Each structure stands twice: as C-alpha cells, then as structure tokens.
Tab-separated table of C-alpha atoms and ligand atoms in Angstrom:
chain	number	residue	atom	x	y	z
T	1	UNK	CA	29.122	1.206	-9.308
T	2	UNK	CA	27.743	-2.224	-8.513
T	3	UNK	CA	26.649	-4.370	-11.407
T	4	UNK	CA	24.114	-6.552	-9.689
T	5	UNK	CA	21.303	-4.953	-7.722
T	6	UNK	CA	18.782	-7.221	-6.027
T	7	UNK	CA	15.891	-6.298	-3.753
T	8	UNK	CA	17.786	-7.266	-0.608
T	9	UNK	CA	20.582	-4.940	-1.605
T	10	UNK	CA	18.174	-2.137	-2.440
T	11	UNK	CA	16.519	-2.534	0.979
T	12	UNK	CA	19.971	-2.359	2.543
T	13	UNK	CA	23.024	-0.482	1.356
T	14	UNK	CA	21.742	0.750	-2.006
T	15	UNK	CA	22.203	4.520	-2.335
T	16	UNK	CA	24.244	4.718	0.854
T	17	UNK	CA	27.771	4.893	-0.564
T	18	UNK	CA	27.615	8.669	-0.789
T	19	UNK	CA	30.569	10.783	0.382
T	20	UNK	CA	28.289	12.820	2.697
T	21	UNK	CA	27.439	9.684	4.664
T	22	UNK	CA	31.087	9.332	5.765
T	23	UNK	CA	30.698	5.542	5.839
T	24	UNK	CA	27.958	5.669	8.479
T	25	UNK	CA	26.150	2.310	8.424
T	26	UNK	CA	22.958	4.052	9.514
T	27	UNK	CA	22.182	6.942	7.171
T	28	UNK	CA	22.238	10.291	8.976
T	29	UNK	CA	18.965	12.019	9.781
T	30	UNK	CA	19.118	15.487	8.252
T	31	UNK	CA	17.390	17.504	10.937
T	32	UNK	CA	17.304	20.721	8.953
T	33	UNK	CA	14.265	22.448	7.548
T	34	UNK	CA	16.479	24.723	5.485
T	35	UNK	CA	19.519	24.550	3.204
T	36	UNK	CA	21.552	27.735	2.571
T	37	UNK	CA	23.286	28.792	-0.642
T	38	UNK	CA	26.543	30.624	-1.337
T	39	UNK	CA	24.875	33.070	-3.776
T	40	UNK	CA	21.374	34.255	-4.681
T	41	UNK	CA	21.969	32.882	-8.182
T	42	UNK	CA	22.631	29.416	-6.784
T	43	UNK	CA	19.404	29.612	-4.754
T	44	UNK	CA	17.410	30.730	-7.806
T	45	UNK	CA	18.863	27.873	-9.879
T	46	UNK	CA	17.989	25.342	-7.183
T	47	UNK	CA	14.432	26.621	-6.757
T	48	UNK	CA	13.770	25.969	-10.429
T	49	UNK	CA	14.183	22.204	-9.818
T	50	UNK	CA	13.258	21.967	-6.164
T	51	UNK	CA	12.429	18.277	-6.431
T	52	UNK	CA	16.100	17.606	-7.150
T	53	UNK	CA	17.828	20.173	-4.952
T	54	UNK	CA	17.897	20.612	-1.199
T	55	UNK	CA	16.261	23.977	-0.579
T	56	UNK	CA	13.606	23.478	2.114
T	57	UNK	CA	12.485	20.225	3.708
T	58	UNK	CA	8.867	20.613	2.631
T	59	UNK	CA	10.395	20.022	-0.796
T	60	UNK	CA	13.355	17.641	-0.558
T	61	UNK	CA	15.486	16.468	2.338
T	62	UNK	CA	18.546	14.198	1.945
T	63	UNK	CA	17.247	11.481	4.324
T	64	UNK	CA	13.852	11.474	2.617
T	65	UNK	CA	15.589	11.507	-0.760
T	66	UNK	CA	17.571	8.387	0.117
T	67	UNK	CA	14.330	6.597	1.012
T	68	UNK	CA	12.812	7.800	-2.273
T	69	UNK	CA	15.716	6.416	-4.273
T	70	UNK	CA	15.443	3.042	-2.558
T	71	UNK	CA	11.664	2.873	-3.065
T	72	UNK	CA	11.989	3.865	-6.736
T	73	UNK	CA	14.589	1.125	-7.256
T	74	UNK	CA	12.388	-1.446	-5.504
T	75	UNK	CA	9.404	-0.590	-7.707
T	76	UNK	CA	11.648	-0.409	-10.818
T	77	UNK	CA	10.550	3.205	-11.177
T	78	UNK	CA	12.465	6.212	-12.467
T	79	UNK	CA	11.276	8.375	-9.562
T	80	UNK	CA	9.534	8.143	-6.220
T	81	UNK	CA	8.131	10.899	-4.014
T	82	UNK	CA	7.425	10.306	-0.347
T	83	UNK	CA	4.530	11.873	1.560
T	84	UNK	CA	3.491	12.306	5.160
T	85	UNK	CA	0.919	9.503	4.770
T	86	UNK	CA	-0.379	6.998	2.248
T	87	UNK	CA	-3.493	9.143	1.824
T	88	UNK	CA	-1.256	12.167	1.177
T	89	UNK	CA	0.363	10.260	-1.699
T	90	UNK	CA	-2.984	8.991	-3.026
T	91	UNK	CA	-4.725	12.388	-2.851
T	92	UNK	CA	-1.817	14.211	-4.522
T	93	UNK	CA	-1.489	11.548	-7.229
T	94	UNK	CA	-5.176	11.553	-8.140
T	95	UNK	CA	-5.406	15.339	-8.134
T	96	UNK	CA	-2.311	15.663	-10.308
T	97	UNK	CA	-3.951	13.542	-13.002
T	98	UNK	CA	-7.447	15.035	-13.171
T	99	UNK	CA	-9.027	18.430	-13.847
T	100	UNK	CA	-12.568	19.740	-13.478
T	101	UNK	CA	-14.854	17.806	-15.810
T	102	UNK	CA	-12.744	14.605	-15.788
T	103	UNK	CA	-13.872	11.108	-14.881
T	104	UNK	CA	-12.106	8.303	-12.998
T	105	UNK	CA	-12.812	4.578	-13.218
T	106	UNK	CA	-12.264	2.638	-9.988
T	107	UNK	CA	-11.838	-1.104	-10.278
T	108	UNK	CA	-13.465	-3.109	-7.488
T	109	UNK	CA	-13.005	-2.542	-3.762
T	110	UNK	CA	-10.281	-0.058	-2.847
T	111	UNK	CA	-9.244	1.485	0.480
T	112	UNK	CA	-12.272	3.336	1.919
T	113	UNK	CA	-10.731	6.832	2.254
T	114	UNK	CA	-9.538	6.617	-1.387
T	115	UNK	CA	-13.183	6.321	-2.438
T	116	UNK	CA	-14.058	9.076	0.036
T	117	UNK	CA	-11.432	11.310	-1.582
T	118	UNK	CA	-12.931	10.640	-5.021
T	119	UNK	CA	-16.347	11.599	-3.614
T	120	UNK	CA	-14.773	14.770	-2.199
T	121	UNK	CA	-13.457	15.629	-5.673
T	122	UNK	CA	-17.033	15.756	-6.943
T	123	UNK	CA	-17.270	19.306	-5.596
T	124	UNK	CA	-14.488	20.244	-8.022
T	125	UNK	CA	-16.334	18.617	-10.922
T	126	UNK	CA	-14.441	15.300	-11.020
T	127	UNK	CA	-16.707	12.247	-11.201
T	128	UNK	CA	-15.972	8.551	-10.790
T	129	UNK	CA	-17.560	5.186	-11.444
T	130	UNK	CA	-16.740	2.030	-9.513
T	131	UNK	CA	-16.903	-1.160	-11.573
T	132	UNK	CA	-16.754	-4.669	-10.124
T	133	UNK	CA	-15.552	-7.035	-12.826
T	134	UNK	CA	-12.738	-9.419	-13.646
T	135	UNK	CA	-13.070	-8.759	-17.368
T	136	UNK	CA	-11.472	-5.631	-18.901
T	137	UNK	CA	-13.960	-5.654	-21.791
T	138	UNK	CA	-16.753	-5.128	-19.250
T	139	UNK	CA	-15.167	-1.771	-18.405
T	140	UNK	CA	-15.919	-0.424	-21.870
T	141	UNK	CA	-19.430	0.526	-20.778
T	142	UNK	CA	-17.954	2.655	-17.941
T	143	UNK	CA	-15.595	4.657	-20.171
T	144	UNK	CA	-16.616	8.170	-21.060
T	145	UNK	CA	-15.054	10.704	-23.378
T	146	UNK	CA	-13.740	12.494	-20.266
T	147	UNK	CA	-12.299	9.378	-18.526
T	148	UNK	CA	-8.665	10.006	-17.587
T	149	UNK	CA	-7.661	7.429	-15.059
T	150	UNK	CA	-8.086	3.817	-13.932
T	151	UNK	CA	-7.520	3.269	-10.198
T	152	UNK	CA	-7.123	-0.192	-8.705
T	153	UNK	CA	-5.808	-2.265	-5.841
T	154	UNK	CA	-4.746	-5.914	-6.066
T	155	UNK	CA	-5.499	-7.907	-4.026
T	156	UNK	CA	-8.636	-5.883	-3.440
T	157	UNK	CA	-9.543	-4.219	-0.167
T	158	UNK	CA	-11.052	-6.483	2.530
T	159	UNK	CA	-12.123	-9.263	0.090
T	160	UNK	CA	-8.620	-9.894	-1.313
T	161	UNK	CA	-9.811	-10.683	-4.833
T	162	UNK	CA	-7.048	-10.767	-7.437
T	163	UNK	CA	-7.081	-8.373	-10.401
T	164	UNK	CA	-5.408	-9.271	-13.713
T	165	UNK	CA	-3.008	-6.315	-13.593
T	166	UNK	CA	-1.507	-6.764	-17.070
T	167	UNK	CA	-4.894	-7.092	-18.762
T	168	UNK	CA	-6.423	-4.033	-17.086
T	169	UNK	CA	-3.317	-1.869	-17.549
T	170	UNK	CA	-3.248	-2.782	-21.244
T	171	UNK	CA	-6.955	-2.051	-21.554
T	172	UNK	CA	-6.439	1.382	-19.936
T	173	UNK	CA	-3.446	2.226	-22.110
T	174	UNK	CA	-5.438	1.393	-25.230
T	175	UNK	CA	-8.006	4.001	-24.175
T	176	UNK	CA	-5.550	6.716	-23.174
T	177	UNK	CA	-6.154	6.311	-19.413
T	178	UNK	CA	-3.406	6.528	-16.794
T	179	UNK	CA	-3.411	3.517	-14.457
T	180	UNK	CA	-2.706	4.074	-10.760
T	181	UNK	CA	-2.391	1.112	-8.429
T	182	UNK	CA	-2.195	0.815	-4.645
T	183	UNK	CA	0.456	-1.858	-3.988
T	184	UNK	CA	0.481	-1.610	-0.189
T	185	UNK	CA	-0.758	-5.167	0.460
T	186	UNK	CA	1.909	-7.012	-1.524
T	187	UNK	CA	4.797	-4.538	-1.039
T	188	UNK	CA	7.344	-4.214	-3.884
T	189	UNK	CA	9.008	-7.360	-2.542
T	190	UNK	CA	6.111	-9.513	-3.784
T	191	UNK	CA	4.621	-7.465	-6.622
T	192	UNK	CA	5.959	-4.911	-9.106
T	193	UNK	CA	2.998	-3.347	-10.934
T	194	UNK	CA	5.127	-0.980	-13.072
T	195	UNK	CA	6.664	-4.020	-14.780
T	196	UNK	CA	3.115	-5.091	-15.698
T	197	UNK	CA	2.053	-1.893	-17.455
T	198	UNK	CA	0.775	0.183	-14.510
T	199	UNK	CA	1.773	3.872	-14.792
T	200	UNK	CA	1.978	4.919	-11.135
T	201	UNK	CA	2.181	2.910	-7.921
T	202	UNK	CA	1.133	4.273	-4.522
T	203	UNK	CA	1.849	2.826	-1.074
T	204	UNK	CA	1.153	3.470	2.532
T	205	UNK	CA	4.580	3.197	4.183
T	206	UNK	CA	2.723	2.871	7.487
T	207	UNK	CA	2.158	-0.888	6.934
T	208	UNK	CA	4.784	-3.501	6.023
T	209	UNK	CA	7.416	-1.109	4.648
T	210	UNK	CA	7.691	0.756	7.962
T	211	UNK	CA	6.958	-2.567	9.594
T	212	UNK	CA	6.932	-1.519	13.254
T	213	UNK	CA	3.710	0.502	13.616
T	214	UNK	CA	5.816	3.511	14.540
T	215	UNK	CA	5.405	5.754	11.498
T	216	UNK	CA	2.867	7.119	9.047
T	217	UNK	CA	4.034	7.762	5.505
T	218	UNK	CA	3.297	7.244	1.833
T	219	UNK	CA	4.948	7.166	-1.576
T	220	UNK	CA	4.152	7.396	-5.261
T	221	UNK	CA	6.536	5.835	-7.786
T	222	UNK	CA	6.654	5.847	-11.567
T	223	UNK	CA	8.140	7.589	-14.578
T	224	UNK	CA	9.727	11.027	-14.066
T	225	UNK	CA	7.258	12.553	-16.549
T	226	UNK	CA	4.425	11.785	-14.065
T	227	UNK	CA	6.198	11.989	-10.684
T	228	UNK	CA	8.106	15.245	-11.273
T	229	UNK	CA	5.064	17.441	-11.961
T	230	UNK	CA	3.267	16.220	-8.859
T	231	UNK	CA	6.407	16.601	-6.747
T	232	UNK	CA	6.678	20.220	-7.879
T	233	UNK	CA	2.999	21.105	-7.480
T	234	UNK	CA	0.602	18.902	-5.448
T	235	UNK	CA	3.373	17.717	-3.102
T	236	UNK	CA	4.574	21.252	-2.441
T	237	UNK	CA	1.139	22.815	-2.206
T	238	UNK	CA	-0.626	20.236	-0.036
T	239	UNK	CA	2.366	20.211	2.299
T	240	UNK	CA	2.003	16.532	3.215
T	241	UNK	CA	5.766	16.193	3.659
T	242	UNK	CA	7.465	13.175	5.228
T	243	UNK	CA	9.885	14.224	7.964
T	244	UNK	CA	13.521	13.109	7.967
T	245	UNK	CA	12.858	11.186	11.204
T	246	UNK	CA	9.971	9.248	9.728
T	247	UNK	CA	12.047	8.583	6.593
T	248	UNK	CA	14.873	7.280	8.751
T	249	UNK	CA	12.488	4.846	10.452
T	250	UNK	CA	11.224	3.702	7.046
T	251	UNK	CA	14.842	3.169	5.892
T	252	UNK	CA	15.362	0.938	8.953
T	253	UNK	CA	12.097	-0.843	8.141
T	254	UNK	CA	13.345	-1.525	4.608
T	255	UNK	CA	16.481	-3.256	5.908
T	256	UNK	CA	14.401	-6.138	7.222
T	257	UNK	CA	11.504	-5.959	4.747
T	258	UNK	CA	12.522	-9.024	2.666
T	259	UNK	CA	12.990	-11.292	5.690
T	260	UNK	CA	9.936	-9.923	7.456
T	261	UNK	CA	7.804	-10.530	4.360
T	262	UNK	CA	9.068	-14.123	4.100
T	263	UNK	CA	8.142	-14.652	7.761
T	264	UNK	CA	4.748	-12.916	7.390
T	265	UNK	CA	3.997	-15.073	4.338
T	266	UNK	CA	4.809	-18.316	6.143
T	267	UNK	CA	2.928	-17.403	9.328
T	268	UNK	CA	-0.076	-15.966	7.479
T	269	UNK	CA	-0.464	-19.107	5.402
T	270	UNK	CA	-0.207	-21.374	8.451
T	271	UNK	CA	-2.981	-19.459	10.176
T	272	UNK	CA	-5.105	-19.336	6.977
T	273	UNK	CA	-4.684	-23.097	6.451
T	274	UNK	CA	-5.953	-23.729	9.974
T	275	UNK	CA	-8.985	-21.459	9.483
T	276	UNK	CA	-9.986	-22.862	6.094
T	277	UNK	CA	-10.593	-26.278	7.726
T	278	UNK	CA	-12.586	-24.899	10.675
T	279	UNK	CA	-16.359	-25.652	10.668
T	280	UNK	CA	-17.246	-22.200	12.101
T	281	UNK	CA	-15.588	-20.505	9.109
T	282	UNK	CA	-17.488	-20.032	5.845
T	283	UNK	CA	-14.582	-18.786	3.749
T	284	UNK	CA	-10.984	-17.608	4.011
T	285	UNK	CA	-10.093	-14.835	1.546
T	286	UNK	CA	-6.345	-15.387	1.216
T	287	UNK	CA	-5.003	-15.440	-2.375
T	288	UNK	CA	-2.119	-17.675	-1.272
T	289	UNK	CA	-4.490	-20.579	-0.563
T	290	UNK	CA	-4.768	-22.985	-3.523
T	291	UNK	CA	-8.582	-22.973	-3.147
T	292	UNK	CA	-8.820	-19.162	-3.590
T	293	UNK	CA	-10.417	-18.301	-6.984
T	294	UNK	CA	-7.561	-15.883	-7.780
T	295	UNK	CA	-4.727	-18.153	-6.647
T	296	UNK	CA	-3.409	-19.065	-10.092
T	297	UNK	CA	-3.412	-15.473	-11.319
T	298	UNK	CA	-1.916	-14.262	-8.030
T	299	UNK	CA	0.894	-16.817	-8.338
T	300	UNK	CA	1.597	-15.624	-11.892
T	301	UNK	CA	1.825	-11.909	-11.024
T	302	UNK	CA	3.174	-12.010	-7.459
T	303	UNK	CA	6.232	-13.720	-6.051
T	304	UNK	CA	4.693	-14.124	-2.598
T	305	UNK	CA	1.794	-13.272	-0.310
T	306	UNK	CA	1.531	-10.976	2.634
T	307	UNK	CA	-0.326	-11.939	5.798
T	308	UNK	CA	-3.407	-9.712	5.774
T	309	UNK	CA	-6.537	-11.582	4.809
T	310	UNK	CA	-10.162	-11.922	5.777
T	311	UNK	CA	-12.200	-14.726	7.259
T	312	UNK	CA	-15.952	-15.057	6.864
T	313	UNK	CA	-17.436	-16.442	10.068
T	314	UNK	CA	-20.496	-18.639	9.604
T	315	UNK	CA	-22.888	-16.112	11.123
T	316	UNK	CA	-25.202	-13.212	10.286
T	317	UNK	CA	-25.196	-12.061	13.906
T	318	UNK	CA	-23.158	-8.934	14.684
T	319	UNK	CA	-23.080	-9.832	18.407
T	320	UNK	CA	-21.486	-13.174	17.592
T	321	UNK	CA	-18.775	-11.409	15.585
T	322	UNK	CA	-18.209	-9.153	18.609
T	323	UNK	CA	-17.912	-12.170	20.935
T	324	UNK	CA	-15.316	-13.755	18.629
T	325	UNK	CA	-13.218	-10.581	18.427
T	326	UNK	CA	-13.390	-9.969	22.178
T	327	UNK	CA	-12.427	-13.576	22.949
T	328	UNK	CA	-9.086	-13.237	21.137
T	329	UNK	CA	-6.141	-12.760	23.474
T	330	UNK	CA	-3.134	-12.508	21.166
T	331	UNK	CA	-4.698	-10.663	18.223
T	332	UNK	CA	-5.048	-7.036	19.249
T	333	UNK	CA	-8.100	-5.100	18.120
T	334	UNK	CA	-7.161	-2.257	15.819
T	335	UNK	CA	-7.070	-0.708	12.381
T	336	UNK	CA	-3.970	-0.686	10.170
T	337	UNK	CA	-1.718	-3.715	9.706
T	338	UNK	CA	1.733	-4.858	8.633
T	339	UNK	CA	3.585	-4.558	11.947
T	340	UNK	CA	5.009	-7.095	14.382
T	341	UNK	CA	1.723	-7.486	16.239
T	342	UNK	CA	-1.202	-9.572	15.005
T	343	UNK	CA	-4.384	-7.561	14.607
T	344	UNK	CA	-8.093	-8.153	14.149
T	345	UNK	CA	-10.711	-5.778	12.756
T	346	UNK	CA	-14.375	-6.536	12.019
T	347	UNK	CA	-16.148	-4.122	9.627
T	348	UNK	CA	-19.554	-5.207	11.049
T	349	UNK	CA	-18.490	-3.644	14.354
T	350	UNK	CA	-16.692	-0.582	13.025
T	351	UNK	CA	-18.217	0.395	9.668
T	352	UNK	CA	-21.640	1.790	8.882
T	353	UNK	CA	-23.966	-0.939	7.530
T	354	UNK	CA	-24.614	1.148	4.401
T	355	UNK	CA	-20.869	1.464	3.666
T	356	UNK	CA	-20.326	-2.247	4.336
T	357	UNK	CA	-23.172	-3.112	1.954
T	358	UNK	CA	-21.774	-0.997	-0.914
T	359	UNK	CA	-18.432	-2.738	-0.436
T	360	UNK	CA	-20.260	-6.116	-0.425
T	361	UNK	CA	-18.726	-7.040	2.919
T	362	UNK	CA	-20.754	-9.700	4.786
T	363	UNK	CA	-21.564	-9.354	8.514
T	364	UNK	CA	-19.294	-12.246	9.463
T	365	UNK	CA	-16.192	-10.856	7.701
T	366	UNK	CA	-13.224	-10.341	9.986
T	367	UNK	CA	-9.836	-9.038	8.829
T	368	UNK	CA	-6.699	-10.511	10.314
T	369	UNK	CA	-3.181	-9.162	10.048
T	370	UNK	CA	-0.898	-11.994	11.051
T	371	UNK	CA	2.175	-10.608	12.742
T	372	UNK	CA	5.478	-12.165	13.658
T	373	UNK	CA	4.419	-14.031	16.789
T	374	UNK	CA	4.603	-17.825	16.984
T	375	UNK	CA	1.888	-19.164	14.619
T	376	UNK	CA	0.962	-22.028	16.985
T	377	UNK	CA	0.064	-19.448	19.647
T	378	UNK	CA	-2.070	-17.492	17.183
T	379	UNK	CA	-3.810	-20.653	15.972
T	380	UNK	CA	-4.601	-21.698	19.562
T	381	UNK	CA	-5.985	-18.205	20.201
T	382	UNK	CA	-8.264	-18.419	17.129
T	383	UNK	CA	-9.366	-21.975	17.973
T	384	UNK	CA	-10.353	-20.871	21.455
T	385	UNK	CA	-12.288	-17.818	20.199
T	386	UNK	CA	-14.111	-19.870	17.547
T	387	UNK	CA	-15.260	-22.374	20.152
T	388	UNK	CA	-16.811	-19.769	22.449
T	389	UNK	CA	-20.637	-20.272	22.542
D	1	PLP	C1	-4.503	-0.359	1.172
D	1	PLP	C2	-4.256	0.948	1.841
D	1	PLP	N1	-3.865	1.987	1.101
D	1	PLP	C3	-3.624	3.197	1.646
D	1	PLP	C4	-3.790	3.407	3.002
D	1	PLP	C5	-3.579	4.795	3.568
D	1	PLP	O1	-2.362	4.900	4.168
D	1	PLP	P1	-2.053	5.897	5.409
D	1	PLP	O2	-2.819	5.359	6.577
D	1	PLP	O3	-0.576	5.809	5.549
D	1	PLP	O4	-2.529	7.236	5.008
D	1	PLP	C6	-4.162	2.355	3.818
D	1	PLP	C7	-4.302	2.548	5.285
D	1	PLP	O5	-4.883	1.761	6.001
D	1	PLP	C8	-4.436	1.091	3.227
D	1	PLP	O6	-4.855	0.053	3.964
C-alpha cells in the first residue's frame, strides 16, 4: 500500500497494481459481457451484491470498476458508479432520491436537460421549484414538507455564477434534504464538493475528464449508503451502462487530466483577459477573472478554473451574433466542451427564445470552450470576428 495519494497519482497508476493486470501499464479492456462461476451457489452469492461482483457487464465490469475507483478517490467519495452518459447518471441519481409526491429544489441555472428531466418527473408526481438566489435563507420560502433534495451546479450553467457550496449544503442538511451537485465544469481536480458538505456529485465524463471528445459517459460519486442502492436499482433497471471501451478511454483521459486542466486554465484566462478589455464586449462571465462578482468565493472553494465561460456581446441583434460566430475560424461551432478543440455556441441561435428567457440568457451571450490550441491564435481569431461590421 502507498501512504501518500495525490490527485496526479489517482489519475495515473492508482488502483492499477492488481495481480490481474499482470503489470500492464495500460489497464486491459475487459471485452466480456458475461462472467461465469464455478458453482450455482457462487453465482447466487455474487448476484446478491452485483455492484461488487463481476456477473454481467450491465452491472459491473473490471475496466469500468477501475475507472469508478479512480473517480471515487478523486472526489474523496466512498463509491462511484459510472453510466453511459452524464444524463444517465443525473436521471438515475434524481430518481433514486425521490418518490411520487416529493419535491425538489433547484438552485439557479443548471444544465437544460436536467431541468427537462425534472419536468418529465412531474408525470410521476414529483414537483420542483427553481430558485435564483445567493442567500440560503431565501430558500426557506421554497421548502415544503415534501422537499427531499437540493440540486445545484457551481459555477452555474451558461452564466457561470458562483454558488456558496458550503452554505447551501449546510442549509439543506439542516432541513433533511439531500444535496446533489453537478461538478462537470470544475472537474474534481479543481473542486471537491463532497468535502464541502454535498451528499452526491454527478459528472458528465464526456467533457474534460474524457478530454478528447471521443466518448460519452457519466458518474455519480458519494457515500456507499447512497451510491449502492442506485447502483443496484436505477443503474441496473435503466440500463445506461458505460462500456469497457468507453471506460478505457476515460482512464486514458484521466492520465492527462491534471496537466490538461492546468493548460486549459491558463489558456482560458488569457482569452478571457483579452475579451474583458474589448469595447464590443459587454461582460465576460469567467469566475477566474478578478472582476467577476463570484471571484473571491470561487477562489476560496476551488483550486483552479476551467476554460468554459460566456461572453456577452454588446448587441441585442441575433443576426449580429450569427455574424460573429460565423466569422470565427479557429473556434468550431458546436455543443459540448472540454476537449482539445476550442468551441463556440450561441444560445440566441440554437435555443428557443422562451427557454433562453427563463434561463435569463441575453441575446448577445456566447459560450466559449477554450481548447488547447495556441492562445495567441485564438485571440487573433476573436479579434478579427469582433471587428467584422
Ligand atoms: C454541466 C453538464 N452536466 C451534464 C451534462 C450531460 O452530460 P452527457 O452529455 O454526458 O449526458 C452536460 C452536457 O453537456 C453538461 O454540460
């Protein structure tokens, strides 16, 4: 056993000194849907704890399990369960915590399909209220006798506002609510919500953790008392399993996660610093900028900043936003983020006006994911697009 375990180690060799790996420096991909047993009794015993035993790969697979152990260690969690997508993890986590008649409180702007899923749950009698506030006491008016869960994201979706994680988690605990947080933006390298009182953390592995835009996956991490039941029921029954191949790609992604995040942070800030000074830009929503209203809090609860942020162009004209996006040559136009390539996405061009309005997203808001290209090239690209008439 090794005494000292740091995040770099966890992203690398942690969990890999197992006899079955035969010293392979790249963990084997267990391409088997099925694991056989010497006796029926052994099979029956394994089925009883299928989250811990290799029975069938919709349940647990050794390659996926290795990824789970690394992700749990990174989040300082007892357990982690991987899913075939971030939404798979989010949907299973929420449904494991609520029953018909329950109520969920959503804090601020969260990933659109998460809200859509909560709306979908209305047909099963689960309601939710979204509250936009920086003050936990203001949530008291949203709590009902049947409230079970507080769901949040920090920094928040598209606007990148910073939530006081400790304060809200403490508020929720005091009222018997389970707190679930989406930590995809920061990654466990820069933020560890479970150490701040959050009960369960969810991620899309499809972003920075995978890191190469070549996989879709998700994870939930937290105490065994919460992760085990959902691994044995919602995970099994929804069937949103992560394949061994996708897990293997995520394990490779983890190897470079710490250095990629350092590079993303540096490049993202250089681009943000250029934009904040530009006269055609109204605001830059990047919590790593000293002028951002949440910067102090962000610096206290995160150890770094990723490179996805939004820019508010000084315009109310959708066509002008379109011209800016189309003028970019190095930023590719697309959803998702967290890979090598820099990306741009403008909700005014891709989201219904009514949805944009409920999320309080202005017309001129453009999301950038700064990739690993040379920042000077990206800055020149943005400067050129901002100057277009
Ligand atoms: C913050 C956030 N959470 C969750 C998800 C969902 O993840 P996936 O696309 O892997 O289902 C996304 C995807 O864009 C996201 O941006």
